[in-house]
Amino acid sequence: MVIKLPVLNMRGQEVGERELPASIFEAPINVGLMHQAYVRQMANARLGTHDTKTRGEVNRTKQKWYRQKGTGRARHGSRNAPIFVGGGVAHGPHPRKYTQRMPKKMRRGALRSALSAKAAEGAIVLVDRLEMAAPKTREMADVLYRLVGDSTALVLLAQADENVQLSLRNLPDARYLRASYLNVRDLLKYEKVIMPLDALDVITSWLGEPQRSE
């Protein structure tokens, strides 16, 4: 089935029609692959700088707390033991890398699955162009409302556009993203994807022809 979507202008009026590439927007929807890509992306975003001190690292005296015998109390070597307040932490976290690897074909396959799922839901909105003469948050909010209503929106840009980016920056239910930085997390987070035609061209040149060796 060929997916054709209307092309809107910034006033929300239909000005044309565009066919979506079947290799990208009609790919098999692989939920497991999308989940794996999402988990990888979230894991790679972790800094892994957490650290706790062991009993050998806490800054306390190493002197024996009290004598071995004659007190009626348990035998203890020092106050650095994890059972005491201010002592070291047993089996606590230490700096580590959470990085996960994923082949390029699988990463791009996950993106095709996510885009196909959005297309199947009717969540992709094509715009002939998206530009602002000056940074205007209120005007951008009106544009988004005409395009997607009250839905949250991911706005894709073919290239950096300072006026559009500044206009979108303070909108709580919208986010801008360069089309070449498209990722599964942002695709799944927002209800609608606003895609100017030049951003669609970037995605087509990047993700088209999944059978080609990469």
Short mmCIF file of C-alpha atoms in Angstrom, two decimals:
data_model
loop_
_atom_site.label_atom_id
_atom_site.label_comp_id
_atom_site.label_asym_id
_atom_site.label_seq_id
_atom_site.Cartn_x
_atom_site.Cartn_y
_atom_site.Cartn_z
CA MET A 1 0.00 0.00 0.00
CA VAL A 2 1.44 3.37 -1.02
CA ILE A 3 1.29 6.02 1.70
CA LYS A 4 0.47 9.48 0.40
CA LEU A 5 0.19 12.39 2.80
CA PRO A 6 -1.09 15.90 2.25
CA VAL A 7 1.50 18.66 2.37
CA LEU A 8 0.44 21.57 4.56
CA ASN A 9 1.69 25.12 4.80
CA MET A 10 2.34 26.92 8.06
CA ARG A 11 -1.31 28.02 8.18
CA GLY A 12 -2.44 24.39 8.19
CA GLN A 13 -3.81 24.57 4.65
CA GLU A 14 -3.24 21.72 2.20
CA VAL A 15 -1.02 22.81 -0.68
CA GLY A 16 -0.03 19.49 -2.23
CA GLU A 17 0.60 15.80 -1.75
CA ARG A 18 3.72 13.70 -1.25
CA GLU A 19 4.32 9.97 -1.43
CA LEU A 20 6.39 8.54 1.41
CA PRO A 21 9.22 6.13 0.47
CA ALA A 22 7.98 2.60 1.10
CA SER A 23 11.44 1.39 2.13
CA ILE A 24 11.36 3.74 5.13
CA PHE A 25 7.71 4.27 6.06
CA GLU A 26 6.30 0.84 5.18
CA ALA A 27 9.02 -1.30 6.73
CA PRO A 28 8.09 -4.22 9.03
CA ILE A 29 7.48 -2.92 12.55
CA ASN A 30 9.91 -4.76 14.82
CA VAL A 31 9.01 -3.87 18.41
CA GLY A 32 11.89 -5.86 19.87
CA LEU A 33 14.40 -4.05 17.70
CA MET A 34 13.00 -0.65 18.64
CA HIS A 35 13.16 -1.60 22.32
CA GLN A 36 16.78 -2.69 21.98
CA ALA A 37 17.70 0.57 20.26
CA TYR A 38 15.89 2.57 22.94
CA VAL A 39 17.60 0.73 25.80
CA ARG A 40 20.99 1.21 24.09
CA GLN A 41 20.41 4.94 23.63
CA MET A 42 19.37 5.44 27.25
CA ALA A 43 22.32 3.36 28.49
CA ASN A 44 24.79 5.32 26.38
CA ALA A 45 23.47 8.56 27.88
CA ARG A 46 24.47 7.46 31.39
CA LEU A 47 27.64 9.06 32.71
CA GLY A 48 28.57 6.22 35.04
CA THR A 49 30.37 8.58 37.45
CA HIS A 50 28.71 7.23 40.60
CA ASP A 51 31.14 6.19 43.30
CA THR A 52 31.04 5.07 46.94
CA LYS A 53 33.93 4.69 49.36
CA THR A 54 34.96 1.29 50.62
CA ARG A 55 36.16 0.76 54.20
CA GLY A 56 39.71 1.36 52.99
CA GLU A 57 38.85 4.76 51.49
CA VAL A 58 36.87 6.48 54.26
CA ASN A 59 38.73 9.16 56.18
CA ARG A 60 38.63 7.71 59.68
CA THR A 61 41.24 6.47 62.09
CA LYS A 62 42.58 2.97 61.55
CA GLN A 63 43.18 2.50 65.26
CA LYS A 64 41.41 -0.39 66.96
CA TRP A 65 38.17 0.88 68.44
CA TYR A 66 38.55 -0.74 71.87
CA ARG A 67 40.49 -3.61 73.30
CA GLN A 68 39.84 -7.13 72.11
CA LYS A 69 38.81 -8.72 75.41
CA GLY A 70 37.21 -7.81 78.66
CA THR A 71 34.51 -5.39 77.49
CA GLY A 72 31.70 -7.88 76.90
CA ARG A 73 31.19 -6.43 73.43
CA ALA A 74 31.79 -7.92 70.01
CA ARG A 75 35.29 -7.87 68.54
CA HIS A 76 35.88 -5.02 66.12
CA GLY A 77 39.05 -3.93 64.37
CA SER A 78 38.05 -0.36 63.39
CA ARG A 79 35.11 1.94 62.85
CA ASN A 80 35.58 1.79 59.08
CA ALA A 81 33.48 -1.35 58.75
CA PRO A 82 30.24 -1.00 56.71
CA ILE A 83 28.10 -1.89 59.73
CA PHE A 84 28.95 1.42 61.41
CA VAL A 85 27.62 4.89 60.61
CA GLY A 86 30.37 6.76 58.78
CA GLY A 87 32.04 3.56 57.70
CA GLY A 88 32.61 2.32 54.18
CA VAL A 89 29.90 1.05 51.83
CA ALA A 90 29.84 -2.64 51.04
CA HIS A 91 29.22 -3.61 47.40
CA GLY A 92 28.41 -0.02 46.43
CA PRO A 93 28.57 1.38 42.87
CA HIS A 94 31.85 2.50 41.33
CA PRO A 95 32.61 4.33 38.07
CA ARG A 96 31.86 2.20 35.02
CA LYS A 97 30.77 2.49 31.42
CA TYR A 98 27.21 1.56 30.45
CA THR A 99 27.91 1.82 26.73
CA GLN A 100 26.16 -0.74 24.54
CA ARG A 101 27.02 -1.47 20.95
CA MET A 102 24.57 -2.06 18.14
CA PRO A 103 25.32 -2.66 14.44
CA LYS A 104 24.49 0.16 12.05
CA LYS A 105 21.99 -2.00 10.14
CA MET A 106 20.08 -2.70 13.34
CA ARG A 107 20.09 0.96 14.38
CA ARG A 108 18.74 2.06 11.02
CA GLY A 109 16.26 -0.81 11.01
CA ALA A 110 14.94 0.40 14.37
CA LEU A 111 14.49 3.91 12.94
CA ARG A 112 12.60 2.53 9.94
CA SER A 113 10.36 0.55 12.29
CA ALA A 114 9.64 3.64 14.40
CA LEU A 115 8.91 5.79 11.35
CA SER A 116 6.68 3.08 9.88
CA ALA A 117 4.78 2.87 13.17
CA LYS A 118 4.28 6.65 13.15
CA ALA A 119 3.12 6.55 9.53
CA ALA A 120 0.67 3.74 10.29
CA GLU A 121 -0.77 5.82 13.15
CA GLY A 122 -1.14 8.89 10.94
CA ALA A 123 1.28 10.74 13.21
CA ILE A 124 3.49 12.25 10.49
CA VAL A 125 2.69 15.78 9.34
CA LEU A 126 4.36 17.07 6.17
CA VAL A 127 4.98 20.80 5.81
CA ASP A 128 6.14 22.52 2.65
CA ARG A 129 8.49 24.73 4.67
CA LEU A 130 9.06 25.83 8.24
CA GLU A 131 10.75 29.17 8.71
CA MET A 132 10.53 32.25 10.89
CA ALA A 133 11.61 35.82 10.10
CA ALA A 134 12.58 36.28 13.76
CA PRO A 135 12.41 34.21 16.96
CA LYS A 136 8.77 34.32 18.05
CA THR A 137 7.64 31.68 20.52
CA ARG A 138 3.98 32.73 20.39
CA GLU A 139 3.88 32.58 16.59
CA MET A 140 5.53 29.17 16.58
CA ALA A 141 3.01 27.93 19.16
CA ASP A 142 0.20 29.05 16.84
CA VAL A 143 1.82 27.28 13.88
CA LEU A 144 2.14 24.03 15.83
CA TYR A 145 -1.45 24.26 17.01
CA ARG A 146 -2.67 24.65 13.43
CA LEU A 147 -0.58 21.64 12.36
CA VAL A 148 -1.06 19.14 15.23
CA GLY A 149 -3.55 20.66 17.65
CA ASP A 150 -2.80 19.92 21.31
CA SER A 151 -0.51 16.96 20.55
CA THR A 152 3.14 16.95 21.51
CA ALA A 153 5.38 17.38 18.49
CA LEU A 154 8.88 16.52 17.32
CA VAL A 155 9.94 19.05 14.69
CA LEU A 156 12.61 17.85 12.26
CA LEU A 157 14.91 20.33 10.55
CA ALA A 158 17.04 19.68 7.49
CA GLN A 159 19.70 22.05 8.80
CA ALA A 160 20.27 24.46 11.65
CA ASP A 161 17.82 27.37 11.68
CA GLU A 162 18.40 29.71 14.59
CA ASN A 163 15.06 31.53 14.34
CA VAL A 164 13.05 28.30 14.29
CA GLN A 165 15.15 26.74 17.03
CA LEU A 166 14.83 29.74 19.34
CA SER A 167 11.09 29.88 18.67
CA LEU A 168 10.69 26.24 19.66
CA ARG A 169 13.09 26.18 22.58
CA ASN A 170 10.66 27.34 25.29
CA LEU A 171 7.65 25.30 24.16
CA PRO A 172 7.15 22.50 26.72
CA ASP A 173 5.36 20.11 24.36
CA ALA A 174 7.66 20.43 21.37
CA ARG A 175 11.28 19.71 20.51
CA TYR A 176 13.37 20.44 17.44
CA LEU A 177 15.89 17.98 16.06
CA ARG A 178 18.13 17.85 13.02
CA ALA A 179 16.85 15.17 10.65
CA SER A 180 20.33 13.64 10.49
CA TYR A 181 20.20 13.17 14.31
CA LEU A 182 16.91 11.29 14.26
CA ASN A 183 16.68 8.69 17.03
CA VAL A 184 14.23 6.16 18.41
CA ARG A 185 13.85 7.79 21.82
CA ASP A 186 12.54 11.10 20.47
CA LEU A 187 10.36 9.39 17.86
CA LEU A 188 8.63 7.35 20.55
CA LYS A 189 8.40 10.22 23.05
CA TYR A 190 6.33 12.63 20.96
CA GLU A 191 2.86 12.03 19.54
CA LYS A 192 3.37 13.79 16.20
CA VAL A 193 6.34 14.27 13.90
CA ILE A 194 6.37 17.51 11.91
CA MET A 195 8.52 16.99 8.84
CA PRO A 196 9.29 19.76 6.35
CA LEU A 197 9.92 18.46 2.83
CA ASP A 198 13.63 19.25 2.95
CA ALA A 199 13.92 17.22 6.19
CA LEU A 200 12.08 14.36 4.48
CA ASP A 201 14.67 14.49 1.70
CA VAL A 202 17.47 14.20 4.26
CA ILE A 203 15.83 11.17 5.86
CA THR A 204 15.22 9.58 2.45
CA SER A 205 18.85 9.95 1.43
CA TRP A 206 19.99 8.58 4.78
CA LEU A 207 17.61 5.68 5.48
CA GLY A 208 16.47 4.75 1.97
CA GLU A 209 17.12 1.37 0.36
CA PRO A 210 17.45 -0.89 3.46
CA GLN A 211 18.76 -3.79 1.37
CA ARG A 212 21.92 -1.90 0.44
CA SER A 213 24.99 -3.03 2.37
CA GLU A 214 26.04 -0.48 4.98
#
